Amino acid sequence: MEQKLFDSRSVSASEMVCLGRTCPNPISKYQDGVKILRQFLSYRGVLLKASYLTSRTSQKTMNSVNQDEFAVVNGSSQIIKANGASSSPFTRERIVMDAFEDEYEGVVIKPEKLPPNPNTFASILRSSLSHWKRKGKKGVWLKLPIELSELVPVAVKEGFRYHHAEPGYVMLTYWIPEGPCMLPANASHQVGVGGFVINEKNEVLVVQEKHCTPAFAGLWKLPTGFILESEEIFTGAVREVKEETGIDTEFVEVIAFRHVHHVAFGKSDLFFICMLRPLSTQIIVDDMEIQAAKWMPLVEFVEQPLIQGDNMFKKIIDICIARLGKSYCGLSVHQVVSMFDGRSSSLYYNVVDTKDSNCLGN
Amino acid sequence: MEQKLFDSRSVSASEMVCLGRTCPNPISKYQDGVKILRQFLSYRGVLLKASYLTSRTSQKTMNSVNQDEFAVVNGSSQIIKANGASSSPFTRERIVMDAFEDEYEGVVIKPEKLPPNPNTFASILRSSLSHWKRKGKKGVWLKLPIELSELVPVAVKEGFRYHHAEPGYVMLTYWIPEGPCMLPANASHQVGVGGFVINEKNEVLVVQEKHCTPAFAGLWKLPTGFILESEEIFTGAVREVKEETGIDTEFVEVIAFRHVHHVAFGKSDLFFICMLRPLSTQIIVDDMEIQAAKWMPLVEFVEQPLIQGDNMFKKIIDICIARLGKSYCGLSVHQVVSMFDGRSSSLYYNVVDTKDSNCLGN
């Protein structure tokens, strides 16, 4: 099977390895026919910019960079040069994986160009690594779709380590230089939200969960949950309350947040306590997870022994109550667009010194 | 090689699959000789509690559950029952992976008990899956250390999918029932910090980065960076400033934070802008990443065209300036211990109505 080692078609943003403080839009600059992926804030460590070819970029760009190094191997194992001329089988052509280069001497192997045969893959990977070492390259990124799981042990045997995985692929990396690997890690935090919903009668919306440790049996708590992939904190809180209790709400602000480490899979956890304004009253319980839900007088909620007996619970509730008394300033959310990424992001900050302020201070 | 299919030694917390809102301490309750891992707040989805055997729990617990199903296979391929009695080779014994059970019909396969031979693994995995299906099990967790990467394609072929990976292992999962997989996802966010440091002369500490997009060439910005694994926001901000500029600071508060999606590896990003009080004045630049650093008059910093021309930058700086004027309330950090996890975590909230308040409101 003819194996082309380079391709001029465009590659989706999801193929890009994007590092640094933010990478909201994969395209920020078009330069010399090659679109450059950039961060607008750097971070300590390696700032990786992956350059890639678009459909408007001819093979010429790639050829001009690597022509003497790339070769195409056809089904008959004859080595053919990129320009179509065949070479003597005795000519030593270097076989190199089809890959992107970045400006930090990194290499991003193209997953769509991987040879599925483990032996072929092993051979090409080995020669590619030698080539990249000679070229002074540093980090190598190898994304293996789950359909090519047979290549995983091959890559590991060559010295690759796991970086991260999602259901459909595993990403492996190889750090060429001596010394510690400078490639950045993957996501480190799970994020959850809790909704503090209080009505005009000074009753707080609470739930009892179906599944909880016996130590918490009988505890009435705020509705809580993880936000979904790419979900906003301010919509996630509203969603969780709706799902668990059937109550419609609107987001007011982030009152406080908690940060804890060494939770699921050794990662960290950020939990945002959100003030929500109720828009309905009728409770409909999600009986998959929730045993019961109700509007409970605030005083009764606070005075539960399990709340009073735990510093964390008590502190969080005290903060929520302070917010009710207007002697507290939470962080309200605002959508702001940056010209550098061209997209809207959510900025949570205090609005104090205006007529709309939730915070009157003292 | 004799393969024991159960083991009564204790298993480290890192072996545990821990789901739900928080899981700070793997041990929260000792019950019937079996330590139970629990969350104290549930979340929407499957609340997984993995139960495991400790050194004080005899094989009896496991035997009483599964005695008729577990068997030990020795080097000679003879099937031997758990109680030591041999059975006729014609007796049909079911071979099941050594694993923990949890109360949500989930199974956590013990990674230290995996047969390294791919063929043996395939056979036992297949029979185990059949067994767990018959038992009505739901999620199966399979952690494969990198040394056993040859088992990855075997598991994938049996229907496992990737869940997540760290440098030394890949976690795969198998959802047995019909319908969508209810197992929770891994970490979804990267977290970074930026330091707003201003001195008595109303000069802000700024840096110019060595590597940045040409569009940002010449921009003086706040020091920023990712927090490290298990690092606190309040220490990470201080560390980043120190590393990039040599300036010592102390954390004051979180002024605001930004939330954006679809960044590195398709994950989301939380960026916390932190107010820091300077404790030194002499700048020493980290020349690996930083081109230059200096104390810049605040007005000059704000009036940079790149700041004025971008809504996001401008808004963030406006917020920082508001904080200086005391017409703003940030979130200060407090260590609080919960009796349910026995550990301290960081709670960031507003301190308004006290003499120590940073916020005077209006």
XYZ file of C-alpha atoms in Angstrom:
724
model
C 0.000 0.000 0.000
C 1.393 3.300 -0.993
C 2.077 5.353 1.970
C 2.287 9.061 1.512
C 4.340 10.712 4.117
C 2.933 14.144 3.659
C -0.363 15.637 2.746
C -1.457 19.131 2.023
C -5.024 18.887 3.207
C -6.127 20.948 6.142
C -6.173 19.521 9.593
C -8.866 20.219 12.137
C -8.183 22.243 15.213
C -8.730 19.177 17.324
C -5.611 17.715 15.815
C -3.617 20.578 17.090
C -1.634 20.388 20.230
C -2.297 23.627 21.936
C -0.450 24.712 24.970
C -0.069 27.772 27.068
C -2.463 29.845 29.124
C -5.268 29.914 26.595
C -5.851 28.602 23.126
C -9.366 29.596 22.272
C -9.066 29.964 18.513
C -6.696 27.835 16.559
C -6.211 30.423 13.895
C -4.728 33.700 14.835
C -2.360 34.520 12.044
C -1.784 33.561 8.474
C 1.825 33.797 7.556
C 3.672 32.720 4.445
C 0.857 30.443 3.439
C 1.074 28.541 6.668
C -1.481 29.147 9.416
C 0.121 29.513 12.757
C -1.489 28.421 15.968
C -0.687 30.695 18.856
C -1.252 31.432 22.467
C -1.681 35.005 23.538
C -0.353 34.434 27.008
C 2.569 32.176 27.676
C 3.195 30.081 30.713
C 6.206 28.681 32.363
C 7.390 25.695 30.420
C 7.320 25.026 26.754
C 5.102 27.221 24.623
C 4.169 24.977 21.782
C 3.045 26.405 18.519
C 2.085 23.821 15.991
C 2.252 24.884 12.390
C 0.226 22.982 9.875
C -0.611 22.949 6.247
C -3.928 24.079 4.868
C -5.546 23.148 1.645
C -4.285 26.367 0.191
C -0.741 25.496 0.963
C 0.883 23.359 -1.628
C 3.218 20.536 -0.931
C 5.876 23.023 -1.925
C 6.134 24.433 1.535
C 6.690 21.025 3.039
C 8.994 20.044 0.212
C 11.081 23.121 0.582
C 11.600 22.237 4.193
C 12.135 18.546 4.015
C 12.384 17.421 0.449
C 15.638 15.643 0.822
C 14.308 13.781 3.794
C 10.835 12.649 2.949
C 10.215 9.610 0.912
C 7.233 7.622 -0.145
C 7.197 3.925 0.284
C 4.975 2.049 -2.112
C 3.582 -1.416 -1.910
C 6.584 -2.927 -3.573
C 8.901 -1.438 -1.010
C 10.633 0.613 -3.619
C 11.799 3.924 -2.357
C 10.440 6.793 -4.413
C 11.338 10.372 -3.998
C 8.634 12.975 -3.370
C 8.946 14.449 -6.848
C 8.182 11.115 -8.379
C 11.705 10.176 -9.386
C 12.725 6.803 -8.249
C 16.001 6.265 -6.607
C 18.309 3.351 -6.535
C 17.359 0.806 -3.882
C 20.891 1.224 -2.679
C 20.386 4.914 -2.003
C 19.847 5.507 1.641
C 16.549 7.348 2.034
C 15.412 8.294 5.460
C 11.849 7.299 6.241
C 10.178 9.846 8.453
C 6.667 9.969 9.878
C 4.311 12.496 8.406
C 4.254 15.201 11.037
C 3.942 18.887 11.822
C 6.772 20.897 13.202
C 6.466 23.607 15.777
C 8.767 26.439 16.674
C 9.934 24.873 19.880
C 11.553 21.998 18.110
C 8.527 19.827 18.713
C 6.919 17.343 16.367
C 3.242 16.444 16.099
C 2.744 13.176 14.239
C -0.294 13.143 11.972
C -2.653 10.453 13.275
C -4.404 10.064 9.931
C -1.131 9.093 8.301
C -0.131 6.331 10.660
C 0.668 2.973 9.109
C -1.698 0.473 10.746
C 0.734 -2.403 10.529
C 2.635 -2.588 13.822
C 5.882 -3.751 12.221
C 5.836 -1.011 9.610
C 4.940 1.490 12.273
C 7.767 0.333 14.508
C 10.295 0.645 11.744
C 9.195 4.082 10.608
C 8.837 5.321 14.154
C 12.356 4.237 14.978
C 13.860 5.926 11.951
C 11.764 9.018 12.561
C 12.980 9.317 16.121
C 16.578 9.029 14.921
C 15.898 11.698 12.350
C 14.271 14.039 14.849
C 17.093 13.519 17.289
C 19.616 14.480 14.648
C 17.525 17.537 13.836
C 17.570 18.632 17.453
C 13.877 18.112 18.019
C 12.522 17.974 21.564
C 8.949 16.832 22.204
C 7.144 14.350 19.993
C 3.375 14.027 20.172
C 1.717 10.835 19.018
C -2.055 10.589 19.030
C -3.241 7.012 18.533
C -6.939 6.573 17.695
C -8.523 3.622 19.469
C -8.763 1.809 16.143
C -4.959 1.714 16.155
C -4.572 0.415 19.699
C -2.164 -2.243 18.422
C 0.352 0.509 17.902
C 0.314 1.469 21.573
C 2.753 -1.194 22.814
C 4.980 -0.466 19.825
C 5.230 3.189 20.740
C 5.787 2.369 24.392
C 8.579 -0.010 23.455
C 10.253 2.826 21.551
C 10.181 4.969 24.678
C 6.922 6.871 24.426
C 4.916 7.507 27.566
C 1.240 8.170 28.007
C 0.166 11.784 28.159
C -3.586 11.637 28.293
C -6.535 9.774 26.852
C -10.108 10.317 25.832
C -12.572 7.557 24.934
C -11.496 7.499 21.293
C -7.733 7.961 21.513
C -4.646 7.933 23.646
C -1.970 10.608 23.359
C 1.622 9.576 23.924
C 4.712 11.736 24.105
C 8.440 11.325 23.710
C 10.908 13.795 25.164
C 14.163 13.655 23.246
C 16.646 15.818 25.189
C 18.284 14.858 28.453
C 16.719 16.279 31.549
C 13.118 16.534 32.701
C 10.320 16.476 30.210
C 9.130 20.009 29.569
C 5.899 19.129 27.869
C 2.835 20.426 29.664
C 0.371 18.209 31.428
C -3.260 17.692 30.580
C -6.258 19.019 32.455
C -5.793 18.877 36.187
C -9.137 19.835 37.679
C -12.686 18.668 37.832
C -15.188 21.466 38.331
C -18.461 21.358 40.172
C -21.182 23.722 41.185
C -23.651 24.041 44.006
C -26.813 26.097 43.896
C -27.930 28.280 46.782
C -31.578 28.990 45.992
C -33.721 30.901 48.442
C -37.286 32.050 47.964
C -39.310 34.973 49.271
C -40.293 33.071 52.377
C -36.641 32.712 53.317
C -36.722 29.012 52.500
C -33.731 27.366 50.904
C -34.026 24.653 48.278
C -32.491 21.461 49.631
C -32.179 17.814 48.662
C -31.556 14.484 50.294
C -29.558 12.149 48.146
C -30.390 8.531 47.501
C -26.809 7.406 47.635
C -24.668 8.796 50.375
C -22.379 7.636 53.070
C -24.209 6.549 56.199
C -22.530 9.420 58.036
C -24.594 11.785 55.919
C -27.834 9.914 56.190
C -30.632 12.384 56.676
C -28.601 15.430 55.645
C -30.430 18.070 53.692
C -27.919 19.710 51.358
C -27.719 22.134 48.471
C -28.088 20.672 44.992
C -24.642 20.069 43.569
C -22.991 18.453 40.575
C -20.174 18.512 38.039
C -20.364 20.849 35.108
C -20.429 19.127 31.738
C -17.725 19.291 29.104
C -17.429 22.853 27.837
C -20.320 23.949 30.008
C -20.396 27.324 31.744
C -20.445 27.512 35.521
C -23.445 29.807 35.374
C -25.464 27.432 33.194
C -24.266 24.307 34.933
C -25.553 25.468 38.289
C -28.967 26.243 36.837
C -29.036 22.899 35.057
C -28.120 20.890 38.138
C -30.835 22.517 40.232
C -33.362 21.956 37.479
C -32.413 18.317 37.036
C -32.423 17.470 40.715
C -35.450 19.458 41.851
C -37.368 20.635 38.809
C -36.988 24.250 39.943
C -36.163 26.898 37.357
C -33.631 29.493 38.408
C -31.473 32.234 37.058
C -27.826 32.664 37.923
C -26.966 35.600 40.161
C -23.327 35.178 41.088
C -20.515 33.022 42.365
C -20.498 33.465 46.115
C -17.337 31.531 46.901
C -15.341 28.582 45.724
C -13.506 25.703 47.298
C -10.241 24.164 46.100
C -9.156 20.706 47.124
C -6.562 18.247 45.852
C -5.995 14.533 45.457
C -9.535 13.679 44.521
C -10.653 11.508 41.604
C -7.732 10.007 39.725
C -5.319 12.107 41.773
C -6.588 15.337 40.295
C -7.863 18.489 41.952
C -11.333 19.850 42.445
C -12.816 23.327 42.200
C -16.319 23.747 43.562
C -18.222 26.972 42.925
C -21.058 27.924 45.249
C -23.536 29.898 43.189
C -26.409 32.104 44.176
C -29.449 31.425 42.031
C -32.760 33.248 41.955
C -35.787 30.920 41.841
C -38.209 31.339 38.945
C -40.625 28.562 39.884
C -41.856 26.844 43.021
C -43.038 23.354 42.192
C -40.543 20.646 43.031
C -40.206 17.566 40.841
C -37.565 15.209 42.143
C -35.105 13.327 39.971
C -35.572 10.014 41.647
C -32.540 8.409 40.113
C -30.281 10.275 42.479
C -32.501 12.248 44.785
C -34.458 10.790 47.649
C -36.351 13.969 48.404
C -36.277 17.719 47.848
C -38.071 20.570 49.539
C -38.096 24.193 50.517
C -36.749 24.311 54.028
C -36.752 27.277 56.382
C -33.266 28.699 56.381
C -32.932 28.538 60.129
C -33.845 24.857 60.160
C -31.362 24.170 57.358
C -28.553 25.877 59.203
C -29.314 24.221 62.481
C -28.944 20.663 61.214
C -26.424 18.943 63.472
C -24.414 17.759 60.459
C -24.040 21.338 59.293
C -23.232 22.728 62.702
C -20.774 19.942 63.355
C -18.631 20.506 60.289
C -16.452 23.572 59.793
C -16.600 23.430 56.030
C -20.350 23.060 55.752
C -20.910 25.695 58.394
C -18.579 28.182 56.767
C -20.152 27.774 53.371
C -23.619 28.310 54.805
C -22.445 31.340 56.774
C -21.129 32.831 53.558
C -24.432 32.188 51.802
C -26.312 33.869 54.626
C -23.962 36.833 54.569
C -24.760 37.183 50.893
C -28.424 37.414 51.714
C -27.808 40.260 54.059
C -26.173 42.265 51.297
C -23.031 42.416 53.367
C -21.228 40.276 50.889
C -19.957 40.714 47.372
C -19.998 37.804 45.008
C -18.637 37.552 41.495
C -21.129 38.119 38.746
C -20.545 36.848 35.251
C -19.955 38.879 32.112
C -19.268 37.804 28.573
C -16.226 39.535 27.134
C -14.691 39.096 23.720
C -10.992 39.270 23.133
C -9.848 40.327 19.696
C -6.976 37.930 19.944
C -9.101 34.834 20.124
C -12.218 36.300 18.601
C -14.436 34.443 20.966
C -16.459 35.239 23.995
C -15.358 33.985 27.371
C -16.889 34.352 30.816
C -15.328 36.809 33.209
C -16.485 36.587 36.832
C -15.879 39.706 38.896
C -17.269 41.958 41.503
C -19.605 44.783 40.642
C -19.495 47.052 43.629
C -19.527 50.666 42.857
C -22.602 50.868 40.657
C -26.322 51.096 41.057
C -26.567 47.463 40.001
C -24.234 46.353 42.694
C -25.277 43.425 44.806
C -22.817 44.515 47.388
C -23.504 47.462 49.611
C -20.578 46.842 51.853
C -20.612 48.588 55.168
C 2.566 -19.213 37.271
C 0.016 -19.485 39.952
C -2.446 -16.728 39.689
C -4.338 -15.780 42.758
C -7.603 -14.209 41.930
C -8.063 -12.490 45.193
C -5.854 -10.930 47.746
C -6.489 -9.561 51.162
C -3.694 -7.013 51.301
C -4.589 -3.384 51.477
C -4.650 -1.319 48.363
C -3.418 2.231 48.150
C -5.792 5.093 47.637
C -4.322 5.684 44.224
C -5.758 2.355 43.169
C -9.190 3.497 44.053
C -11.592 4.865 41.578
C -13.070 7.857 43.242
C -15.979 9.700 41.814
C -18.405 12.357 42.819
C -18.034 15.941 43.908
C -15.091 15.445 46.181
C -13.005 12.573 47.347
C -10.363 14.066 49.516
C -9.733 11.178 51.877
C -10.033 7.621 50.700
C -10.995 6.364 54.098
C -14.109 7.698 55.651
C -15.734 4.731 57.265
C -14.817 1.307 58.462
C -17.699 -1.052 58.187
C -17.888 -4.803 58.651
C -14.164 -5.115 58.307
C -14.209 -3.525 54.881
C -13.094 0.037 54.432
C -15.450 1.966 52.288
C -14.451 4.772 50.005
C -17.047 7.471 49.848
C -17.923 10.833 48.542
C -19.671 13.248 50.849
C -21.423 15.068 48.098
C -22.880 13.221 45.178
C -23.171 14.455 41.641
C -25.406 13.723 38.757
C -24.421 10.393 37.263
C -23.089 7.318 38.916
C -21.799 7.660 42.418
C -19.111 5.062 42.591
C -17.996 3.713 45.856
C -15.240 1.169 45.581
C -14.946 -1.243 48.431
C -11.680 -3.003 49.002
C -10.081 -5.430 51.270
C -7.609 -4.413 53.921
C -5.013 -6.518 55.617
C -7.405 -6.969 58.485
C -10.062 -8.427 56.302
C -9.679 -12.116 55.696
C -10.292 -13.846 52.477
C -13.544 -14.890 54.104
C -15.357 -11.767 52.994
C -14.419 -12.333 49.414
C -15.018 -16.046 49.668
C -18.437 -15.595 51.127
C -19.348 -13.470 48.160
C -17.806 -15.388 45.330
C -16.466 -18.678 46.505
C -18.232 -20.747 43.962
C -16.928 -18.547 41.214
C -13.329 -17.861 41.889
C -10.683 -20.294 40.951
C -6.945 -20.325 40.937
C -5.066 -21.389 37.907
C -1.604 -22.778 38.535
C 1.284 -23.243 36.234
C 0.131 -26.625 35.182
C -3.240 -25.296 34.113
C -5.022 -27.371 36.645
C -8.073 -25.754 38.067
C -7.964 -25.514 41.820
C -10.726 -24.279 44.008
C -10.147 -21.412 46.440
C -10.286 -23.672 49.437
C -7.480 -25.754 48.069
C -9.539 -28.677 46.879
C -8.827 -29.661 43.335
C -11.590 -30.311 40.967
C -11.906 -32.526 38.025
C -10.513 -30.956 34.860
C -13.881 -31.646 33.394
C -15.635 -29.465 35.945
C -16.489 -26.141 34.453
C -14.897 -23.481 36.623
C -15.364 -19.870 35.739
C -12.176 -17.851 35.646
C -12.688 -14.315 36.860
C -10.270 -11.406 37.109
C -9.186 -10.375 40.561
C -11.228 -7.263 41.210
C -13.025 -5.082 43.698
C -16.731 -4.662 43.691
C -18.572 -1.451 44.421
C -22.117 -0.800 45.464
C -23.165 0.510 42.077
C -22.586 -2.781 40.399
C -19.175 -1.664 39.242
C -15.969 -3.641 39.103
C -12.427 -2.356 39.583
C -9.872 -4.805 38.250
C -6.737 -5.062 40.359
C -3.823 -3.902 38.201
C -1.255 -5.756 40.284
C -2.993 -9.029 39.533
C -3.088 -8.783 35.789
C -1.635 -11.676 33.842
C 1.080 -10.199 31.638
C 0.604 -12.688 28.842
C -1.787 -11.161 26.299
C -3.416 -14.483 25.400
C -4.027 -15.424 29.016
C -5.288 -11.934 29.697
C -7.659 -12.082 26.726
C -9.108 -15.360 27.836
C -9.611 -14.360 31.441
C -10.933 -10.949 30.519
C -13.488 -12.488 28.220
C -14.723 -14.948 30.796
C -14.730 -12.231 33.451
C -16.867 -9.955 31.321
C -19.334 -12.792 30.765
C -19.385 -13.419 34.474
C -19.928 -9.768 35.350
C -22.656 -9.473 32.764
C -24.461 -12.421 34.300
C -24.053 -10.824 37.716
C -25.653 -7.619 36.491
C -22.518 -5.523 36.793
C -22.330 -2.164 35.079
C -19.004 -0.320 34.851
C -15.677 -2.095 34.671
C -12.474 -0.171 35.373
C -9.206 -1.480 34.018
C -5.987 0.304 34.876
C -3.074 -0.856 32.718
C 0.398 0.173 33.882
C 2.673 1.208 31.027
C 4.703 -1.964 31.579
C 1.646 -3.900 30.440
C 0.977 -1.839 27.316
C 0.687 -5.061 25.313
C -2.607 -5.672 27.027
C -4.078 -2.419 25.701
C -5.099 -3.695 22.256
C -6.435 -6.859 23.887
C -8.742 -4.855 26.132
C -9.804 -2.612 23.277
C -10.633 -5.660 21.187
C -12.898 -6.875 23.987
C -14.779 -3.597 23.899
C -12.982 -1.415 26.431
C -12.531 2.277 25.705
C -9.963 4.702 27.001
C -10.946 6.743 29.997
C -7.830 8.674 30.866
C -4.078 8.311 31.070
C -1.125 9.522 33.053
C 2.512 8.979 32.110
C 2.676 5.612 33.832
C -0.703 4.066 33.019
C -3.824 4.158 30.927
C -7.274 3.637 32.417
C -9.868 1.894 30.289
C -13.516 1.314 30.998
C -16.252 -1.004 29.865
C -19.915 -0.155 30.262
C -21.973 -3.331 30.324
C -25.639 -2.227 30.202
C -27.431 -0.907 27.179
C -27.712 2.840 26.962
C -25.202 5.628 27.487
C -22.193 5.072 29.644
C -22.784 6.552 33.067
C -19.209 6.530 34.237
C -17.855 9.960 35.033
C -15.203 11.701 33.006
C -11.737 12.707 34.078
C -10.466 16.187 34.828
C -11.785 18.793 32.431
C -9.949 22.004 33.256
C -6.496 23.457 33.242
C -5.980 26.196 35.808
C -3.741 29.206 35.572
C -2.975 32.280 37.574
C -1.879 35.827 36.890
C -0.293 38.135 39.413
C -1.267 41.783 39.766
C 1.575 43.256 41.780
C 1.706 46.970 42.447
C 4.199 48.844 44.607
C 4.019 51.976 46.699
C 4.891 54.144 43.723
C 1.833 52.885 41.899
C 3.978 50.871 39.518
C 2.790 47.504 38.320
C 5.115 44.559 37.803
C 5.070 43.599 34.146
C 6.912 41.272 31.788
C 7.604 40.929 28.116
C 7.732 37.344 26.971
C 10.385 35.850 24.779
C 7.984 33.742 22.809
C 4.758 35.337 21.738
C 2.711 35.850 18.666
C 3.903 38.768 16.555
C 0.588 40.471 17.254
C 1.678 40.761 20.868
C 5.200 41.858 20.170
C 6.120 44.592 22.588
C 3.209 43.963 24.956
C 3.935 44.357 28.649
C 1.717 41.959 30.534
C 1.146 40.560 33.995
C 3.158 37.490 34.953
C 1.018 34.414 34.344
C 1.314 30.636 34.348
C -0.322 27.304 35.059
C -0.511 26.031 38.604
C 1.333 22.803 39.205
C -0.229 19.471 40.099
C -1.896 19.748 43.487
C -0.691 23.307 43.887
C -2.794 26.006 45.517
C -3.901 29.017 43.522
C -2.530 31.301 46.219
C 0.915 29.704 46.187
C 1.008 29.228 42.445
C 0.544 32.914 41.784
C 3.367 33.798 44.162
C 5.593 31.158 42.608
C 4.972 32.310 39.034
C 5.797 35.907 39.866
C 8.924 34.822 41.678
C 10.083 32.600 38.859
C 9.495 35.120 36.106
C 10.667 38.273 37.838
C 12.506 37.343 41.005
C 10.077 39.435 43.047
C 8.794 38.050 46.347
C 5.141 38.612 47.059
C 2.363 37.570 49.350
C -1.076 36.584 48.191
C -3.874 39.022 48.955
C -6.910 37.756 47.092
C -8.480 36.490 43.906
C -9.772 39.555 42.101
C -11.617 37.814 39.283
C -11.440 34.753 37.118
C -11.956 33.911 33.482
C -13.524 30.764 32.087
C -12.985 29.659 28.515
C -13.531 26.418 26.626
C -12.013 24.366 23.825
C -8.440 25.075 24.692
C -5.641 22.520 25.003
C -6.767 19.011 24.128
C -10.352 20.234 23.889
C -10.514 20.971 27.581
C -11.496 24.147 29.406
C -9.467 26.791 31.147
C -9.918 28.719 34.379
C -7.630 31.681 34.895
C -7.513 33.402 38.287
C -6.302 36.993 38.467
C -4.685 37.418 41.847
C -3.710 40.488 43.783
C -0.269 40.083 45.337
C 1.567 42.392 47.694
C 5.235 42.902 46.802
C 7.828 42.045 49.433
C 10.928 42.887 47.415
C 11.925 45.272 44.666
C 14.860 43.842 42.746
C 13.926 42.182 39.493
C 15.789 39.115 38.263
C 14.434 37.895 34.966
C 13.967 34.239 34.071
C 15.557 34.490 30.670
C 14.265 31.156 29.469
C 10.841 32.602 28.920
C 11.020 36.272 29.771
C 12.555 38.876 27.550
C 12.325 41.644 30.122
C 10.548 42.657 33.317
C 10.121 45.966 35.045
C 8.065 48.164 37.306
C 5.913 50.223 35.015
C 3.792 53.214 35.992
C 0.216 52.031 36.127
C -1.031 54.695 33.760
C 1.557 53.741 31.168
C 0.631 50.069 31.535
C -3.042 50.752 31.024
C -2.503 53.024 28.075
C -0.686 50.463 25.961
C -2.506 50.281 22.623
C -2.709 46.503 22.852
C -4.483 46.788 26.192
C -6.808 49.560 25.110
C -7.603 47.755 21.895
C -8.774 44.539 23.489
C -11.959 44.238 25.541
C -10.710 41.355 27.603
C -7.376 42.873 28.532
C -8.983 46.227 29.213
C -11.676 44.764 31.416
C -9.224 42.778 33.472
C -7.066 45.815 34.034
C -10.091 47.941 34.930
C -11.013 45.375 37.550
C -7.499 45.425 38.972
C -7.571 49.209 39.166
C -10.965 49.129 40.848
C -9.467 46.846 43.437
C -6.805 49.417 44.176
C -9.388 52.042 44.856
C -10.962 49.860 47.518
C -14.198 49.918 45.549
C -13.915 46.275 44.866
C -14.171 43.076 46.853
C -12.032 40.141 45.948
C -12.053 36.651 47.397
C -9.533 35.992 50.087
C -8.383 32.510 50.943
C -9.037 30.574 54.125
C -8.072 27.066 55.140
C -11.019 25.120 56.445
C -11.119 21.543 57.619
C -14.079 19.295 57.056
C -14.601 16.472 59.500
C -15.807 14.294 56.685
C -12.559 14.302 54.793
C -10.330 15.256 57.698
C -8.229 17.481 55.511
C -7.826 21.132 54.976
C -9.026 22.711 51.774
C -8.911 26.275 50.525
C -12.083 28.307 50.611
C -12.039 31.585 48.702
C -14.661 34.094 49.758
C -15.388 37.685 50.403
C -14.643 39.303 53.712
C -16.691 42.449 53.721
C -18.239 43.300 56.992
C -15.206 43.171 59.250
C -12.384 45.449 60.246
C -10.075 43.301 58.147
C -12.161 43.767 55.087
C -10.427 44.737 51.903
C -13.699 45.961 50.615
C -15.187 49.192 51.809
C -17.984 49.177 49.315
C -19.663 52.457 48.779
